[in-house]
mmCIF file of C-alpha atoms in Angstrom:
data_model
loop_
_atom_site.group_PDB
_atom_site.id
_atom_site.type_symbol
_atom_site.label_atom_id
_atom_site.label_comp_id
_atom_site.label_asym_id
_atom_site.label_seq_id
_atom_site.Cartn_x
_atom_site.Cartn_y
_atom_site.Cartn_z
ATOM 1 C CA MET G 1 -13.785 3.520 17.912
ATOM 2 C CA SER G 2 -10.258 2.503 18.613
ATOM 3 C CA THR G 3 -9.375 -0.958 18.166
ATOM 4 C CA ASN G 4 -7.701 -1.092 21.884
ATOM 5 C CA ASP G 5 -11.330 -0.443 22.814
ATOM 6 C CA LEU G 6 -11.749 -4.013 21.018
ATOM 7 C CA TYR G 7 -9.555 -6.600 21.979
ATOM 8 C CA ALA G 8 -10.985 -9.279 24.290
ATOM 9 C CA THR G 9 -8.416 -9.392 25.698
ATOM 10 C CA PRO G 10 -5.466 -6.164 25.761
ATOM 11 C CA PRO G 11 -2.784 -6.685 23.979
ATOM 12 C CA THR G 12 0.954 -7.221 26.216
ATOM 13 C CA GLU G 13 2.380 -3.954 24.286
ATOM 14 C CA GLN G 14 0.852 -0.858 22.010
ATOM 15 C CA LEU G 15 3.812 -1.187 19.595
ATOM 16 C CA TRP G 16 6.240 -4.423 18.806
ATOM 17 C CA THR G 17 9.803 -3.285 17.886
ATOM 18 C CA VAL G 18 11.915 -5.753 16.345
ATOM 19 C CA PRO G 19 15.401 -4.414 15.904
ATOM 20 C CA ALA G 20 16.664 -4.120 12.561
ATOM 21 C CA SER G 21 19.539 -6.016 11.267
ATOM 22 C CA GLY G 22 21.298 -6.884 7.768
ATOM 23 C CA SER G 23 22.030 -4.598 5.060
ATOM 24 C CA ALA G 24 19.857 -2.118 2.417
ATOM 25 C CA ARG G 25 21.682 -3.420 -1.275
ATOM 26 C CA PHE G 26 21.092 -0.898 -3.756
ATOM 27 C CA ASN G 27 22.234 -2.373 -7.906
ATOM 28 C CA TRP G 28 23.131 -0.016 -10.425
ATOM 29 C CA GLU G 29 22.475 -2.395 -13.545
ATOM 30 C CA TYR G 30 18.416 -1.489 -13.934
ATOM 31 C CA ASP G 31 18.122 -3.894 -17.587
ATOM 32 C CA GLU G 32 18.421 -7.611 -16.666
ATOM 33 C CA GLY G 33 16.075 -9.701 -15.027
ATOM 34 C CA ARG G 34 15.002 -12.810 -14.999
ATOM 35 C CA GLU G 35 11.866 -13.398 -17.615
ATOM 36 C CA ARG G 36 9.907 -14.978 -14.935
ATOM 37 C CA LEU G 37 9.914 -12.904 -11.864
ATOM 38 C CA LEU G 38 9.791 -9.853 -14.588
ATOM 39 C CA ASN G 39 6.643 -11.782 -15.632
ATOM 40 C CA LEU G 40 5.403 -12.301 -12.115
ATOM 41 C CA TYR G 41 5.758 -8.493 -11.668
ATOM 42 C CA GLN G 42 3.982 -7.605 -14.590
ATOM 43 C CA LYS G 43 0.781 -9.660 -13.479
ATOM 44 C CA GLY G 44 1.404 -8.235 -9.185
ATOM 45 C CA LYS G 45 0.917 -4.619 -11.336
ATOM 46 C CA ASP G 46 -1.933 -6.246 -13.596
ATOM 47 C CA LYS G 47 -3.806 -7.478 -10.628
ATOM 48 C CA GLN G 48 -4.009 -4.290 -8.356
ATOM 49 C CA TRP G 49 -7.085 -4.183 -6.777
ATOM 50 C CA ASP G 50 -9.426 -1.618 -4.169
ATOM 51 C CA GLN G 51 -10.914 -3.504 -1.566
ATOM 52 C CA VAL G 52 -13.834 -0.168 -1.187
ATOM 53 C CA LYS G 53 -14.609 -1.444 -5.006
ATOM 54 C CA ARG G 54 -13.959 -4.817 -5.670
ATOM 55 C CA ILE G 55 -16.260 -6.256 -2.028
ATOM 56 C CA ASP G 56 -19.452 -6.335 -1.825
ATOM 57 C CA TRP G 57 -19.310 -4.436 2.525
ATOM 58 C CA SER G 58 -23.071 -3.939 2.321
ATOM 59 C CA LEU G 59 -23.378 -7.924 2.742
ATOM 60 C CA GLU G 60 -24.705 -7.893 6.754
ATOM 61 C CA VAL G 61 -22.319 -10.116 8.892
ATOM 62 C CA ASP G 62 -24.288 -11.988 12.297
ATOM 63 C CA PRO G 63 -21.111 -11.451 14.755
ATOM 64 C CA TYR G 64 -22.467 -14.729 16.457
ATOM 65 C CA ASP G 65 -22.354 -16.812 13.136
ATOM 66 C CA PRO G 66 -19.919 -14.753 11.052
ATOM 67 C CA LEU G 67 -19.080 -18.071 8.894
ATOM 68 C CA GLY G 68 -21.874 -20.386 9.211
ATOM 69 C CA VAL G 69 -19.521 -23.168 9.365
ATOM 70 C CA PRO G 70 -20.810 -26.260 11.835
ATOM 71 C CA ASP G 71 -19.908 -26.320 15.559
ATOM 72 C CA GLU G 72 -17.516 -29.510 15.420
ATOM 73 C CA ALA G 73 -15.158 -26.724 13.648
ATOM 74 C CA MET G 74 -14.922 -25.461 17.166
ATOM 75 C CA THR G 75 -12.495 -27.495 19.402
ATOM 76 C CA LEU G 76 -14.011 -27.525 22.346
ATOM 77 C CA TYR G 77 -17.450 -29.395 20.485
ATOM 78 C CA GLY G 78 -18.324 -32.243 21.680
ATOM 79 C CA THR G 79 -17.089 -31.999 25.323
ATOM 80 C CA PRO G 80 -18.062 -31.682 28.858
ATOM 81 C CA TYR G 81 -17.479 -28.004 29.097
ATOM 82 C CA TRP G 82 -19.624 -27.561 25.442
ATOM 83 C CA ASP G 83 -22.074 -30.120 26.984
ATOM 84 C CA LYS G 84 -22.706 -27.472 29.831
ATOM 85 C CA MET G 85 -22.873 -24.200 27.932
ATOM 86 C CA SER G 86 -26.348 -22.234 26.682
ATOM 87 C CA GLU G 87 -26.847 -21.497 23.547
ATOM 88 C CA ALA G 88 -25.954 -17.834 23.692
ATOM 89 C CA ASN G 89 -22.511 -18.892 24.860
ATOM 90 C CA LYS G 90 -22.595 -21.165 22.030
ATOM 91 C CA ALA G 91 -22.916 -18.127 20.008
ATOM 92 C CA ASP G 92 -20.353 -16.069 21.876
ATOM 93 C CA MET G 93 -17.621 -18.673 21.222
ATOM 94 C CA ARG G 94 -18.423 -18.633 17.408
ATOM 95 C CA ARG G 95 -18.012 -14.650 17.206
ATOM 96 C CA HIS G 96 -15.182 -14.899 19.610
ATOM 97 C CA TYR G 97 -13.160 -18.173 17.296
ATOM 98 C CA ALA G 98 -14.139 -15.501 14.360
ATOM 99 C CA SER G 99 -12.403 -12.741 16.028
ATOM 100 C CA TRP G 100 -9.003 -14.781 17.004
ATOM 101 C CA GLN G 101 -8.710 -16.249 13.559
ATOM 102 C CA PHE G 102 -8.841 -13.198 11.555
ATOM 103 C CA SER G 103 -7.095 -11.372 13.772
ATOM 104 C CA GLN G 104 -4.183 -14.067 13.193
ATOM 105 C CA PHE G 105 -5.154 -13.388 9.835
ATOM 106 C CA LEU G 106 -4.774 -9.379 9.878
ATOM 107 C CA HIS G 107 -1.607 -10.011 12.443
ATOM 108 C CA GLY G 108 0.036 -12.011 9.453
ATOM 109 C CA GLU G 109 -0.456 -9.772 7.027
ATOM 110 C CA GLN G 110 0.924 -6.939 8.572
ATOM 111 C CA GLY G 111 3.893 -9.196 9.225
ATOM 112 C CA ALA G 112 3.895 -10.076 5.393
ATOM 113 C CA MET G 113 3.551 -6.242 4.336
ATOM 114 C CA VAL G 114 6.546 -5.306 6.748
ATOM 115 C CA CYS G 115 8.455 -8.192 5.616
ATOM 116 C CA ALA G 116 7.997 -7.332 2.010
ATOM 117 C CA ALA G 117 9.290 -4.317 2.628
ATOM 118 C CA ARG G 118 12.111 -5.579 4.028
ATOM 119 C CA ILE G 119 12.753 -7.397 0.847
ATOM 120 C CA VAL G 120 12.445 -4.347 -1.182
ATOM 121 C CA GLU G 121 15.492 -3.144 0.941
ATOM 122 C CA SER G 122 17.772 -6.388 1.131
ATOM 123 C CA VAL G 123 17.421 -8.156 -1.482
ATOM 124 C CA PRO G 124 20.187 -7.758 -4.630
ATOM 125 C CA ASP G 125 18.010 -8.341 -7.124
ATOM 126 C CA MET G 126 16.268 -5.627 -8.895
ATOM 127 C CA ASP G 127 14.070 -7.647 -10.314
ATOM 128 C CA ALA G 128 12.707 -8.923 -6.977
ATOM 129 C CA LYS G 129 13.157 -5.600 -5.767
ATOM 130 C CA PHE G 130 10.487 -4.800 -7.928
ATOM 131 C CA TYR G 131 8.129 -7.001 -7.484
ATOM 132 C CA SER G 132 8.755 -7.131 -3.392
ATOM 133 C CA ALA G 133 7.307 -3.292 -4.002
ATOM 134 C CA THR G 134 3.955 -4.782 -4.961
ATOM 135 C CA GLN G 135 3.544 -7.455 -3.180
ATOM 136 C CA THR G 136 4.219 -4.455 -0.083
ATOM 137 C CA MET G 137 0.948 -2.922 -2.144
ATOM 138 C CA ASP G 138 -0.844 -5.977 -1.671
ATOM 139 C CA GLU G 139 -0.209 -6.864 2.007
ATOM 140 C CA ALA G 140 -1.295 -3.075 3.060
ATOM 141 C CA ARG G 141 -4.339 -3.983 0.989
ATOM 142 C CA HIS G 142 -4.766 -7.402 3.597
ATOM 143 C CA VAL G 143 -4.442 -5.602 6.047
ATOM 144 C CA GLU G 144 -7.215 -2.779 5.309
ATOM 145 C CA ILE G 145 -9.359 -5.358 4.040
ATOM 146 C CA TYR G 146 -9.055 -7.474 7.636
ATOM 147 C CA SER G 147 -8.953 -5.018 9.900
ATOM 148 C CA ARG G 148 -12.472 -2.641 8.228
ATOM 149 C CA PHE G 149 -14.120 -7.010 8.436
ATOM 150 C CA LEU G 150 -12.983 -7.468 12.328
ATOM 151 C CA HIS G 151 -14.163 -3.714 13.005
ATOM 152 C CA GLU G 152 -17.277 -3.125 11.463
ATOM 153 C CA LYS G 153 -18.773 -6.944 11.002
ATOM 154 C CA ILE G 154 -17.437 -8.411 14.048
ATOM 155 C CA GLY G 155 -16.859 -5.948 16.797
ATOM 156 C CA MET G 156 -14.092 -7.707 18.482
ATOM 157 C CA LEU G 157 -10.340 -8.604 17.717
ATOM 158 C CA TYR G 158 -7.710 -10.550 19.858
ATOM 159 C CA PRO G 159 -3.792 -10.052 20.020
ATOM 160 C CA ILE G 160 -1.244 -11.497 18.041
ATOM 161 C CA ASN G 161 -1.123 -15.480 19.213
ATOM 162 C CA ASP G 162 2.987 -16.045 20.638
ATOM 163 C CA ASN G 163 3.798 -18.073 18.644
ATOM 164 C CA LEU G 164 3.638 -16.102 14.876
ATOM 165 C CA GLN G 165 4.543 -13.204 16.900
ATOM 166 C CA SER G 166 7.931 -15.423 17.840
ATOM 167 C CA LEU G 167 8.504 -16.817 13.883
ATOM 168 C CA LEU G 168 7.570 -13.460 13.228
ATOM 169 C CA GLY G 169 10.447 -11.843 15.687
ATOM 170 C CA ASP G 170 13.080 -14.537 14.361
ATOM 171 C CA THR G 171 12.426 -14.210 10.821
ATOM 172 C CA LEU G 172 12.880 -9.904 10.815
ATOM 173 C CA ARG G 173 15.800 -10.270 13.290
ATOM 174 C CA ASP G 174 17.908 -12.276 10.500
ATOM 175 C CA SER G 175 20.448 -10.523 8.629
ATOM 176 C CA ARG G 176 20.735 -13.271 5.969
ATOM 177 C CA TRP G 177 18.681 -11.311 2.486
ATOM 178 C CA ASP G 178 16.466 -14.696 2.164
ATOM 179 C CA MET G 179 15.157 -15.224 5.740
ATOM 180 C CA PRO G 180 12.447 -12.418 4.754
ATOM 181 C CA TYR G 181 11.209 -15.522 1.881
ATOM 182 C CA LEU G 182 11.391 -17.879 3.454
ATOM 183 C CA GLY G 183 9.951 -17.058 6.877
ATOM 184 C CA MET G 184 7.666 -15.222 5.446
ATOM 185 C CA GLN G 185 6.970 -16.037 1.527
ATOM 186 C CA VAL G 186 7.377 -19.953 2.527
ATOM 187 C CA LEU G 187 6.172 -20.633 5.773
ATOM 188 C CA ILE G 188 3.206 -18.292 7.172
ATOM 189 C CA GLU G 189 1.904 -17.034 3.757
ATOM 190 C CA GLY G 190 2.084 -20.939 3.029
ATOM 191 C CA LEU G 191 -0.156 -21.824 5.858
ATOM 192 C CA ALA G 192 -2.425 -18.750 5.568
ATOM 193 C CA LEU G 193 -2.794 -19.909 2.539
ATOM 194 C CA ALA G 194 -3.860 -23.139 3.460
ATOM 195 C CA ALA G 195 -5.815 -21.594 6.434
ATOM 196 C CA PHE G 196 -7.518 -19.234 3.826
ATOM 197 C CA GLY G 197 -8.529 -22.294 1.766
ATOM 198 C CA MET G 198 -10.169 -23.912 4.351
ATOM 199 C CA LEU G 199 -12.552 -21.251 5.839
ATOM 200 C CA ARG G 200 -13.334 -20.196 2.420
ATOM 201 C CA ASP G 201 -14.399 -23.406 1.456
ATOM 202 C CA THR G 202 -16.285 -24.162 4.141
ATOM 203 C CA THR G 203 -18.232 -20.622 4.912
ATOM 204 C CA THR G 204 -21.613 -20.152 3.945
ATOM 205 C CA LYS G 205 -21.790 -16.363 4.557
ATOM 206 C CA PRO G 206 -21.051 -14.880 1.259
ATOM 207 C CA LEU G 207 -18.798 -11.852 2.917
ATOM 208 C CA PRO G 208 -15.729 -13.925 4.530
ATOM 209 C CA LYS G 209 -15.775 -15.630 1.332
ATOM 210 C CA GLN G 210 -15.173 -12.888 -0.680
ATOM 211 C CA LEU G 211 -12.784 -11.616 1.398
ATOM 212 C CA LEU G 212 -10.338 -15.332 1.650
ATOM 213 C CA ALA G 213 -11.244 -15.699 -2.311
ATOM 214 C CA TYR G 214 -9.596 -12.302 -3.001
ATOM 215 C CA VAL G 215 -6.986 -12.197 -0.653
ATOM 216 C CA MET G 216 -6.162 -15.616 -1.602
ATOM 217 C CA GLN G 217 -5.554 -14.574 -5.718
ATOM 218 C CA ASP G 218 -2.960 -12.226 -4.375
ATOM 219 C CA GLU G 219 -0.935 -14.689 -2.290
ATOM 220 C CA ALA G 220 -0.983 -17.365 -5.122
ATOM 221 C CA ARG G 221 1.171 -14.829 -6.937
ATOM 222 C CA HIS G 222 3.256 -13.932 -3.598
ATOM 223 C CA VAL G 223 4.273 -17.699 -3.170
ATOM 224 C CA ALA G 224 5.427 -18.138 -6.635
ATOM 225 C CA PHE G 225 7.875 -15.519 -5.946
ATOM 226 C CA GLY G 226 9.358 -17.011 -3.326
ATOM 227 C CA ARG G 227 9.448 -20.261 -5.129
ATOM 228 C CA MET G 228 11.446 -18.338 -8.180
ATOM 229 C CA ALA G 229 13.712 -16.596 -5.567
ATOM 230 C CA LEU G 230 14.756 -19.063 -3.584
ATOM 231 C CA ARG G 231 14.936 -21.999 -5.834
ATOM 232 C CA ASP G 232 17.464 -20.101 -8.030
ATOM 233 C CA TYR G 233 19.397 -19.267 -4.827
ATOM 234 C CA TYR G 234 19.499 -21.958 -2.769
ATOM 235 C CA ALA G 235 20.773 -24.619 -5.632
ATOM 236 C CA GLN G 236 23.761 -22.370 -5.153
ATOM 237 C CA LEU G 237 24.074 -22.940 -1.663
ATOM 238 C CA THR G 238 27.039 -25.019 0.380
ATOM 239 C CA ASP G 239 25.930 -28.191 2.478
ATOM 240 C CA ALA G 240 26.279 -26.222 5.861
ATOM 241 C CA GLU G 241 24.276 -23.014 4.640
ATOM 242 C CA ARG G 242 21.372 -25.181 3.339
ATOM 243 C CA ALA G 243 21.235 -27.484 6.620
ATOM 244 C CA GLU G 244 21.195 -24.153 8.586
ATOM 245 C CA ARG G 245 18.044 -23.093 6.610
ATOM 246 C CA GLU G 246 16.293 -26.494 6.778
ATOM 247 C CA GLU G 247 16.705 -26.300 10.754
ATOM 248 C CA PHE G 248 15.549 -22.313 10.417
ATOM 249 C CA VAL G 249 12.166 -24.266 8.338
ATOM 250 C CA ILE G 250 11.610 -27.302 11.115
ATOM 251 C CA GLU G 251 11.399 -24.977 14.121
ATOM 252 C CA GLY G 252 8.934 -22.365 12.078
ATOM 253 C CA CYS G 253 6.440 -25.129 10.386
ATOM 254 C CA TYR G 254 6.417 -26.772 15.135
ATOM 255 C CA LEU G 255 5.480 -23.314 15.563
ATOM 256 C CA MET G 256 3.058 -22.943 12.822
ATOM 257 C CA ARG G 257 1.622 -26.258 14.159
ATOM 258 C CA ASP G 258 0.976 -24.473 16.893
ATOM 259 C CA ARG G 259 -0.255 -21.591 16.022
ATOM 260 C CA LEU G 260 -3.624 -22.157 15.328
ATOM 261 C CA ARG G 261 -5.301 -23.734 18.093
ATOM 262 C CA GLY G 262 -7.259 -20.919 19.445
ATOM 263 C CA VAL G 263 -6.526 -21.785 23.148
ATOM 264 C CA GLU G 264 -7.166 -18.243 24.026
ATOM 265 C CA VAL G 265 -10.691 -18.252 23.340
ATOM 266 C CA LEU G 266 -10.995 -21.319 25.566
ATOM 267 C CA GLU G 267 -8.947 -19.812 28.292
ATOM 268 C CA HIS G 268 -11.383 -16.166 27.450
ATOM 269 C CA PHE G 269 -14.134 -18.359 28.930
ATOM 270 C CA GLY G 270 -12.830 -19.846 31.814
ATOM 271 C CA ILE G 271 -11.389 -22.639 30.633
ATOM 272 C CA PRO G 272 -8.393 -23.397 32.789
ATOM 273 C CA ALA G 273 -4.976 -23.710 30.479
ATOM 274 C CA LYS G 274 -4.092 -26.735 30.870
ATOM 275 C CA ASP G 275 -7.735 -28.544 30.157
ATOM 276 C CA ALA G 276 -7.448 -26.014 26.998
ATOM 277 C CA ASP G 277 -4.081 -27.488 26.118
ATOM 278 C CA GLU G 278 -5.575 -31.319 26.253
ATOM 279 C CA ILE G 279 -9.157 -29.807 23.747
ATOM 280 C CA SER G 280 -6.988 -28.586 21.649
ATOM 281 C CA GLU G 281 -4.649 -31.378 21.232
ATOM 282 C CA GLN G 282 -7.393 -34.395 21.066
ATOM 283 C CA SER G 283 -9.732 -32.211 18.768
ATOM 284 C CA GLU G 284 -9.959 -34.205 15.754
ATOM 285 C CA TYR G 285 -10.988 -31.704 13.529
ATOM 286 C CA LEU G 286 -8.121 -29.210 14.693
ATOM 287 C CA GLN G 287 -5.562 -32.444 13.909
ATOM 288 C CA PHE G 288 -7.337 -32.711 10.672
ATOM 289 C CA PHE G 289 -6.840 -29.173 9.927
ATOM 290 C CA ARG G 290 -3.282 -28.931 11.297
ATOM 291 C CA LYS G 291 -2.344 -31.642 8.368
ATOM 292 C CA LEU G 292 -4.433 -29.011 5.301
ATOM 293 C CA LEU G 293 -2.433 -26.265 6.925
ATOM 294 C CA PHE G 294 0.960 -27.662 5.471
ATOM 295 C CA SER G 295 -0.749 -28.485 2.351
ATOM 296 C CA ARG G 296 1.166 -25.482 0.292
ATOM 297 C CA ILE G 297 4.244 -25.515 2.904
ATOM 298 C CA VAL G 298 5.563 -29.231 2.419
ATOM 299 C CA PRO G 299 5.509 -28.977 -1.678
ATOM 300 C CA CYS G 300 6.604 -25.611 -1.141
ATOM 301 C CA VAL G 301 10.222 -25.980 0.831
ATOM 302 C CA LYS G 302 10.870 -29.545 -1.617
ATOM 303 C CA ASP G 303 10.657 -27.494 -4.717
ATOM 304 C CA ILE G 304 13.351 -24.734 -3.454
ATOM 305 C CA GLY G 305 15.579 -27.499 -2.690
ATOM 306 C CA LEU G 306 15.013 -28.051 1.332
ATOM 307 C CA TRP G 307 14.883 -31.342 1.021
ATOM 308 C CA GLY G 308 17.547 -32.976 3.807
ATOM 309 C CA PRO G 309 17.117 -35.933 6.043
ATOM 310 C CA LYS G 310 16.787 -33.796 9.491
ATOM 311 C CA LEU G 311 14.172 -31.629 7.940
ATOM 312 C CA GLN G 312 12.414 -34.869 5.808
ATOM 313 C CA GLN G 313 11.482 -36.687 9.513
ATOM 314 C CA ALA G 314 10.380 -34.356 10.973
ATOM 315 C CA TYR G 315 7.323 -33.612 8.222
ATOM 316 C CA VAL G 316 7.552 -37.826 9.144
ATOM 317 C CA ASP G 317 6.866 -37.095 12.408
ATOM 318 C CA MET G 318 4.403 -33.910 12.047
ATOM 319 C CA GLY G 319 2.614 -36.352 9.829
ATOM 320 C CA VAL G 320 2.947 -34.452 6.427
ATOM 321 C CA PHE G 321 5.570 -35.898 5.010
ATOM 322 C CA ASP G 322 3.127 -37.167 2.118
ATOM 323 C CA LEU G 323 1.904 -34.024 1.029
ATOM 324 C CA GLY G 324 5.606 -33.056 -0.416
ATOM 325 C CA ASP G 325 4.030 -34.661 -3.483
ATOM 326 C CA SER G 326 1.603 -32.396 -3.771
ATOM 327 C CA ASN G 327 0.700 -30.238 -6.656
ATOM 328 C CA LEU G 328 1.523 -26.608 -5.573
ATOM 329 C CA ASP G 329 1.086 -24.848 -8.910
ATOM 330 C CA LEU G 330 -2.466 -27.118 -9.522
ATOM 331 C CA LEU G 331 -3.590 -25.593 -5.801
ATOM 332 C CA MET G 332 -2.475 -22.138 -7.127
ATOM 333 C CA GLN G 333 -4.109 -22.117 -10.952
ATOM 334 C CA GLN G 334 -7.726 -23.367 -8.282
ATOM 335 C CA ASP G 335 -7.176 -20.017 -5.870
ATOM 336 C CA GLU G 336 -6.993 -17.874 -8.917
ATOM 337 C CA GLU G 337 -10.065 -19.269 -10.693
ATOM 338 C CA ILE G 338 -12.109 -19.258 -7.795
ATOM 339 C CA ALA G 339 -11.341 -15.644 -8.168
ATOM 340 C CA GLU G 340 -12.258 -15.214 -11.086
ATOM 341 C CA LYS G 341 -15.723 -17.160 -10.721
ATOM 342 C CA LEU G 342 -16.814 -15.256 -7.631
ATOM 343 C CA ASP G 343 -16.181 -11.841 -9.832
ATOM 344 C CA ALA G 344 -18.141 -13.074 -12.909
ATOM 345 C CA GLU G 345 -20.773 -14.238 -10.740
ATOM 346 C CA ARG G 346 -21.293 -10.721 -9.028
ATOM 347 C CA PHE G 347 -21.149 -9.111 -12.189
ATOM 348 C CA ALA G 348 -23.511 -10.918 -13.936
ATOM 349 C CA ALA G 349 -26.145 -10.382 -10.807
ATOM 350 C CA GLU G 350 -25.623 -6.867 -11.121
ATOM 351 C CA GLU G 351 -25.956 -6.990 -14.365
ATOM 352 C CA THR G 352 -29.553 -8.826 -14.215
ATOM 353 C CA ALA G 353 -30.694 -6.706 -12.092
ATOM 354 C CA ARG G 354 -29.847 -3.430 -13.723
ATOM 355 C CA VAL G 355 -32.034 -4.948 -16.855
ATOM 356 C CA ASP G 356 -34.219 -5.292 -14.945
ATOM 357 C CA GLU G 357 -34.628 -2.182 -13.197
ATOM 358 C CA VAL G 358 -34.837 -0.776 -16.415
ATOM 359 C CA SER G 359 -37.390 -3.392 -17.833
ATOM 360 C CA GLU G 360 -39.483 -2.399 -15.150
ATOM 361 C CA ALA G 361 -38.885 1.379 -15.815
ATOM 362 C CA MET G 362 -40.039 1.531 -19.709
ATOM 363 C CA ALA G 363 -43.330 -0.847 -18.283
ATOM 364 C CA GLN G 364 -44.110 1.705 -15.587
ATOM 365 C CA GLY G 365 -43.669 4.303 -18.936
ATOM 366 C CA ALA G 366 -45.896 2.965 -21.375
ATOM 367 C CA GLU G 367 -48.576 1.946 -19.103
ATOM 368 C CA ALA G 368 -48.338 5.967 -17.853
#
C-alpha cells in the first residue's frame, strides 16, 4: 500500500524541494584530524546495526493503544470534549496521537539524513566529513525504522508539522556551512532526543521502547559530534557573527516549542482551530513536556559558546533557563546504557529459551 493511502490528511505537496545554497568544499589534506572527532568516527563505524536483525518486529502492537501511556498524556484529557467522547473515539484518538508523534519523528529523521549529507558536502574538515558520512547512514536507518513502525504497526501517518518544516527549510537554505550543524544537530536532534527519551521511559510496550532506545543510542553520538565541531568553530567567531547564530537559535527554539502540540490531531476530530490552540496551551502535561524538550538543547547551546544576554533572556521567558546547567554528558551516557541493557535482557531471554528447547528435546529423547 502506498504511503499516500495512509495519511490522515493529505500532504500539501508530494515532493518538497528546497533550493540548495552554499559551496561544496573539498579538502586535499587526508592525514590530519582532531583525535576526539576521529574517535567518534570510529565509534560510529563500530556501532552500525541492522534494524531487521536487532529489532524484534514480531512483537504485536495494538494500534489503538500503541504506547500504553496514560490518557492524561493527551492534551484533550480533562476537557468537555474528552468527557463527551465514546470509548471507541478515545481509542481512535490514541492511535492518531501516536501516528502524529511518530510521523514527526519520521519526517525529522529524513531532515537529519539530508542535513548530514549536506554537512559531508559543505564542511571544510576531513574528520567532520568522515563522521557525517556515518551519521547519514544512521539517519537512513532511523527513517527506515519509523516508516516501518507507522506502516506495519499503526497503519496511519500525518504530514510534516508546519513549524518543523519551517526550521528545516531555514537550516537547509542557509549558505553558511555551520548552520546544518546548528539547526539539525543542536536544535532538531536535541529536541528529538528529549521527546524520544520521555516516550522511551513512559511507554509500557516493548516494541516502541526498543525503537526509541536504539535510535537514541545513535543520536547521542550525533549531538556529541555537533558539540565538538561547533565549540571549536564558534570560539573563533566575532561578536556580530555569534549574535547572528544566537538569533537563529532563538527563532528555532520558539518554532520547536510549538512543534509538538498536536493541534492537527484535535482538528481532525472536529475541534475548531481556536479551541484546539487554547486546549493545547492550557494542557499541564504539554507544559511539562515542553520544558523537558529543552533538557538537551539548552545545555548544548551553552556548551558551544552561544550564551549572550538576548539568548539567555529568551530562555528565561520560555522558563527553561535553569536547564543550562544540566549534565549533558551524563544524559548521553544513560542513553547508551539503556540501549545496551535492552540488548542484554533480550539476548539473555533468547538464550534461556534455547536452553529450555534443547533440554525439552533431550528429555523427549530419553523417554523414547
